[in-house]
Tab-separated table of C-alpha atoms in Angstrom:
chain	number	residue	atom	x	y	z
A	1	ASP	CA	-61.846	-119.203	-17.177
A	2	SER	CA	-64.086	-116.124	-17.007
A	3	GLY	CA	-63.238	-114.863	-20.487
A	4	VAL	CA	-61.706	-111.660	-19.100
A	5	THR	CA	-58.006	-111.292	-19.844
A	6	GLN	CA	-55.482	-109.095	-18.083
A	7	THR	CA	-51.896	-108.311	-18.943
A	8	PRO	CA	-49.317	-108.462	-17.639
A	9	LYS	CA	-49.722	-111.114	-14.935
A	10	HIS	CA	-46.877	-109.722	-12.890
A	11	LEU	CA	-45.215	-106.335	-12.880
A	12	ILE	CA	-42.264	-105.228	-10.793
A	13	THR	CA	-41.236	-101.606	-10.850
A	14	ALA	CA	-39.686	-98.884	-8.732
A	15	THR	CA	-41.161	-96.028	-6.764
A	16	GLY	CA	-41.925	-92.969	-8.830
A	17	GLN	CA	-42.477	-94.931	-12.021
A	18	ARG	CA	-45.587	-95.215	-14.174
A	19	VAL	CA	-47.222	-98.426	-15.375
A	20	THR	CA	-50.182	-99.400	-17.522
A	21	LEU	CA	-52.377	-102.397	-16.846
A	22	ARG	CA	-54.520	-103.759	-19.637
A	23	CYS	CA	-57.876	-105.530	-19.580
A	24	SER	CA	-59.871	-107.166	-22.349
A	25	PRO	CA	-63.503	-107.813	-21.384
A	26	ARG	CA	-65.538	-110.857	-22.306
A	27	SER	CA	-66.826	-110.803	-25.844
A	28	GLY	CA	-69.992	-108.713	-25.952
A	29	ASP	CA	-69.503	-107.062	-22.561
A	30	LEU	CA	-69.737	-103.260	-22.575
A	31	SER	CA	-68.878	-102.524	-18.948
A	32	VAL	CA	-65.422	-102.719	-17.410
A	33	TYR	CA	-64.602	-102.353	-13.736
A	34	TRP	CA	-61.261	-102.032	-11.950
A	35	TYR	CA	-60.565	-103.223	-8.407
A	36	GLN	CA	-57.508	-103.119	-6.163
A	37	GLN	CA	-56.775	-105.780	-3.578
A	38	SER	CA	-54.090	-105.093	-1.020
A	39	LEU	CA	-53.363	-107.004	2.147
A	40	ASP	CA	-54.600	-104.287	4.472
A	41	GLN	CA	-57.521	-102.920	2.434
A	42	GLY	CA	-59.169	-105.959	0.925
A	43	LEU	CA	-60.938	-105.709	-2.431
A	44	GLN	CA	-61.710	-102.085	-3.294
A	45	PHE	CA	-63.647	-100.765	-6.259
A	46	LEU	CA	-61.720	-98.166	-8.252
A	47	ILE	CA	-63.661	-97.167	-11.346
A	48	GLN	CA	-66.203	-98.341	-13.916
A	49	TYR	CA	-66.611	-97.645	-17.616
A	50	TYR	CA	-69.587	-98.425	-19.807
A	51	ASN	CA	-69.157	-98.340	-23.575
A	52	GLY	CA	-66.298	-95.860	-23.337
A	53	GLU	CA	-67.800	-93.557	-20.736
A	54	GLU	CA	-66.942	-93.333	-17.069
A	55	ARG	CA	-69.929	-94.465	-14.998
A	56	ALA	CA	-68.846	-94.725	-11.404
A	57	LYS	CA	-65.838	-93.889	-9.292
A	58	GLY	CA	-64.704	-95.475	-6.091
A	59	ASN	CA	-61.562	-95.021	-4.055
A	60	ILE	CA	-59.334	-94.192	-6.986
A	61	LEU	CA	-56.320	-91.982	-6.298
A	62	GLU	CA	-55.630	-88.910	-8.423
A	63	ARG	CA	-52.359	-90.571	-9.500
A	64	PHE	CA	-54.431	-93.307	-11.123
A	65	SER	CA	-56.463	-92.959	-14.281
A	66	ALA	CA	-58.298	-95.278	-16.601
A	67	GLN	CA	-59.955	-95.303	-19.959
A	68	GLN	CA	-61.991	-97.605	-22.137
A	69	PHE	CA	-61.222	-97.656	-25.829
A	70	PRO	CA	-63.594	-98.032	-28.818
A	71	ASP	CA	-62.770	-101.735	-29.028
A	72	LEU	CA	-63.908	-101.898	-25.359
A	73	HIS	CA	-60.585	-102.894	-23.869
A	74	SER	CA	-59.530	-100.830	-20.888
A	75	GLU	CA	-56.285	-99.584	-19.421
A	76	LEU	CA	-55.509	-98.540	-15.878
A	77	ASN	CA	-52.610	-96.112	-15.594
A	78	LEU	CA	-50.778	-95.810	-12.300
A	79	SER	CA	-48.238	-93.029	-11.947
A	80	SER	CA	-45.801	-91.722	-9.319
A	81	LEU	CA	-45.916	-95.167	-7.822
A	82	GLU	CA	-45.478	-95.641	-4.102
A	83	LEU	CA	-44.689	-98.737	-2.069
A	84	GLY	CA	-48.294	-98.809	-0.899
A	85	ASP	CA	-49.550	-99.271	-4.456
A	86	SER	CA	-48.251	-102.824	-4.422
A	87	ALA	CA	-51.370	-104.941	-4.797
A	88	LEU	CA	-53.388	-107.197	-7.016
A	89	TYR	CA	-55.382	-105.282	-9.608
A	90	PHE	CA	-58.465	-106.987	-10.984
A	91	CYS	CA	-60.554	-106.100	-13.955
A	92	ALA	CA	-64.134	-107.300	-14.289
A	93	SER	CA	-66.633	-107.000	-17.090
A	94	SER	CA	-70.356	-107.275	-17.532
A	95	VAL	CA	-72.814	-106.910	-20.361
A	96	GLY	CA	-74.129	-103.828	-18.643
A	97	GLY	CA	-77.662	-102.803	-17.853
A	98	GLY	CA	-80.276	-104.156	-15.530
A	99	PRO	CA	-80.818	-107.421	-13.685
A	100	GLY	CA	-79.572	-110.423	-15.571
A	101	THR	CA	-77.085	-108.476	-17.652
A	102	ASP	CA	-74.801	-106.870	-15.130
A	103	THR	CA	-73.185	-109.799	-13.353
A	104	GLN	CA	-69.492	-109.008	-13.133
A	105	TYR	CA	-66.935	-111.580	-14.252
A	106	PHE	CA	-63.396	-111.080	-13.015
A	107	GLY	CA	-60.094	-111.542	-14.735
A	108	PRO	CA	-57.091	-113.301	-13.200
A	109	GLY	CA	-55.514	-110.068	-12.047
A	110	THR	CA	-52.193	-108.261	-12.358
A	111	ARG	CA	-49.850	-108.444	-9.400
A	112	LEU	CA	-47.983	-105.158	-9.065
A	113	THR	CA	-44.903	-104.954	-6.882
A	114	VAL	CA	-43.358	-101.556	-6.254
A	115	LEU	CA	-39.825	-101.664	-4.865
B	1	ASP	CA	-68.731	-99.690	4.004
B	2	ALA	CA	-70.040	-103.153	3.286
B	3	LYS	CA	-73.738	-103.564	3.965
B	4	THR	CA	-73.404	-107.190	4.983
B	5	THR	CA	-72.174	-109.134	7.986
B	6	GLN	CA	-70.630	-112.572	7.642
B	7	PRO	CA	-68.810	-114.877	10.062
B	8	PRO	CA	-65.069	-114.574	9.499
B	9	SER	CA	-64.505	-118.304	9.136
B	10	MET	CA	-66.293	-121.635	8.904
B	11	ASP	CA	-65.383	-125.192	8.168
B	12	CYS	CA	-67.233	-128.091	6.677
B	13	ALA	CA	-66.542	-131.752	6.049
B	14	GLU	CA	-66.014	-132.822	2.470
B	15	GLY	CA	-69.184	-134.193	0.925
B	16	ARG	CA	-71.456	-132.382	3.348
B	17	ALA	CA	-73.517	-129.297	2.637
B	18	ALA	CA	-71.835	-126.011	3.474
B	19	ASN	CA	-74.254	-123.355	4.684
B	20	LEU	CA	-72.840	-119.832	4.697
B	21	PRO	CA	-74.966	-117.181	6.428
B	22	CYS	CA	-75.126	-113.488	5.627
B	23	ASN	CA	-76.896	-110.687	7.430
B	24	HIS	CA	-78.084	-107.695	5.417
B	25	SER	CA	-80.625	-106.078	7.705
B	26	THR	CA	-80.500	-102.688	5.962
B	27	ILE	CA	-81.132	-104.017	2.453
B	28	SER	CA	-83.407	-101.811	0.386
B	29	GLY	CA	-86.192	-102.926	-1.912
B	30	ASN	CA	-84.242	-102.655	-5.143
B	31	GLU	CA	-81.052	-104.298	-3.922
B	32	TYR	CA	-80.154	-107.824	-4.884
B	33	VAL	CA	-78.036	-110.272	-2.899
B	34	TYR	CA	-74.951	-111.504	-4.761
B	35	TRP	CA	-72.414	-114.121	-3.762
B	36	TYR	CA	-68.852	-114.316	-5.031
B	37	ARG	CA	-65.918	-116.391	-3.916
B	38	GLN	CA	-62.189	-115.955	-4.204
B	39	ILE	CA	-59.910	-118.953	-4.268
B	40	HIS	CA	-56.475	-117.974	-2.990
B	41	SER	CA	-55.429	-114.896	-5.015
B	42	GLN	CA	-57.461	-115.657	-8.118
B	43	GLY	CA	-60.067	-113.255	-9.437
B	44	PRO	CA	-63.381	-113.382	-7.575
B	45	GLN	CA	-65.814	-115.863	-9.101
B	46	TYR	CA	-69.524	-115.157	-9.433
B	47	ILE	CA	-71.684	-117.795	-7.763
B	48	ILE	CA	-75.314	-116.714	-7.657
B	49	HIS	CA	-77.646	-113.798	-7.012
B	50	GLY	CA	-81.268	-113.202	-6.119
B	51	LEU	CA	-83.854	-110.624	-5.132
B	52	LYS	CA	-86.391	-112.344	-2.914
B	53	ASN	CA	-87.043	-115.781	-4.266
B	54	ASN	CA	-84.787	-118.718	-3.604
B	55	GLU	CA	-82.410	-119.394	-6.445
B	56	THR	CA	-80.465	-122.441	-7.554
B	57	ASN	CA	-77.845	-122.984	-10.199
B	58	GLU	CA	-75.209	-125.592	-10.945
B	59	MET	CA	-72.914	-124.251	-8.248
B	60	ALA	CA	-75.135	-123.423	-5.296
B	61	SER	CA	-78.492	-122.495	-3.830
B	62	LEU	CA	-79.404	-119.140	-2.338
B	63	ILE	CA	-82.056	-118.950	0.349
B	64	ILE	CA	-83.320	-115.441	1.173
B	65	THR	CA	-85.551	-114.940	4.192
B	66	GLU	CA	-89.004	-113.534	3.656
B	67	ASP	CA	-88.071	-110.188	5.233
B	68	ARG	CA	-84.894	-110.186	3.087
B	69	LYS	CA	-82.734	-109.277	6.062
B	70	SER	CA	-80.586	-112.367	5.791
B	71	SER	CA	-79.647	-115.101	3.385
B	72	THR	CA	-77.805	-118.399	3.230
B	73	LEU	CA	-75.584	-119.727	0.479
B	74	ILE	CA	-75.670	-123.499	0.268
B	75	LEU	CA	-72.988	-125.567	-1.416
B	76	PRO	CA	-74.777	-128.942	-1.518
B	77	HIS	CA	-71.773	-131.271	-1.613
B	78	ALA	CA	-68.643	-129.405	-0.602
B	79	THR	CA	-65.315	-130.486	-2.051
B	80	LEU	CA	-61.769	-129.434	-1.264
B	81	ARG	CA	-61.913	-127.137	-4.296
B	82	ASP	CA	-64.611	-125.110	-2.545
B	83	THR	CA	-62.081	-123.845	-0.013
B	84	ALA	CA	-62.171	-120.084	-0.560
B	85	VAL	CA	-63.263	-116.742	0.844
B	86	TYR	CA	-66.971	-116.217	0.191
B	87	TYR	CA	-68.350	-112.717	-0.158
B	88	CYS	CA	-71.989	-111.757	0.292
B	89	ILE	CA	-72.794	-108.447	-1.403
B	90	VAL	CA	-75.929	-106.362	-1.745
B	91	ARG	CA	-76.209	-103.976	-4.650
B	92	VAL	CA	-78.530	-102.427	-7.158
B	93	PRO	CA	-78.091	-104.110	-10.540
B	94	GLY	CA	-77.073	-101.929	-13.419
B	95	TYR	CA	-74.260	-99.572	-14.199
B	96	SER	CA	-75.003	-96.603	-12.001
B	97	SER	CA	-72.807	-95.461	-9.155
B	98	ALA	CA	-75.040	-97.450	-6.834
B	99	SER	CA	-74.116	-100.632	-8.625
B	100	LYS	CA	-70.489	-100.898	-7.626
B	101	ILE	CA	-69.569	-103.995	-5.688
B	102	ILE	CA	-68.454	-103.282	-2.154
B	103	PHE	CA	-66.616	-106.278	-0.791
B	104	GLY	CA	-66.576	-106.867	2.932
B	105	SER	CA	-64.286	-109.232	4.757
B	106	GLY	CA	-66.148	-112.351	3.661
B	107	THR	CA	-66.195	-115.815	5.210
B	108	ARG	CA	-63.144	-118.014	4.882
B	109	LEU	CA	-64.547	-121.500	4.255
B	110	SER	CA	-62.264	-124.449	4.886
B	111	ILE	CA	-63.289	-127.882	3.684
B	112	ARG	CA	-61.752	-130.708	5.681
B	113	PRO	CA	-61.205	-134.156	4.160
């Protein structure tokens, strides 16, 4: 158990809908990262937040957005869902900062199925 | 694109040492080598990281060559629970845009009884 929690574990929805995935980082961690893992793309970095501010962006679609709240939990919002958005979505957290404090610990993931 | 090259698959007998190689010939001076593994569809699990010295923890050892262009992850006594995909990653520690983890294809390690 990494200490990172994600809800829900599974989500089934229809094309065109909007969903919100939630992540609670490990106690004391300030950084949150989101990753998408699909069968054909592997694990892809989406976005990173540090203490409420966006720090880095990866291959995140414009239909997707994220935020980190004052209590440091994070939400990933996916809208206008398409079949190709079906994937595992992982959240990771780290203390943040330099060597020794930025190792990322991953949550168990949310499996999204778009029908 | 991933900055590392790993064999797509390997196998190892249970109880033996599993040695997983990784090539990172373009590594820069401030990049560390990290290893993660993913068991089935679980979240990736951190194993170990290092800069230039060999490192050891309760899970594994990391051997980095002197020129830092390659490394080897060693699981000293592999068990069936070590069956997973192992990812070798190079990155700059911290929370800048250069610090994001770029996963490659990894090595699928199978442990045989």
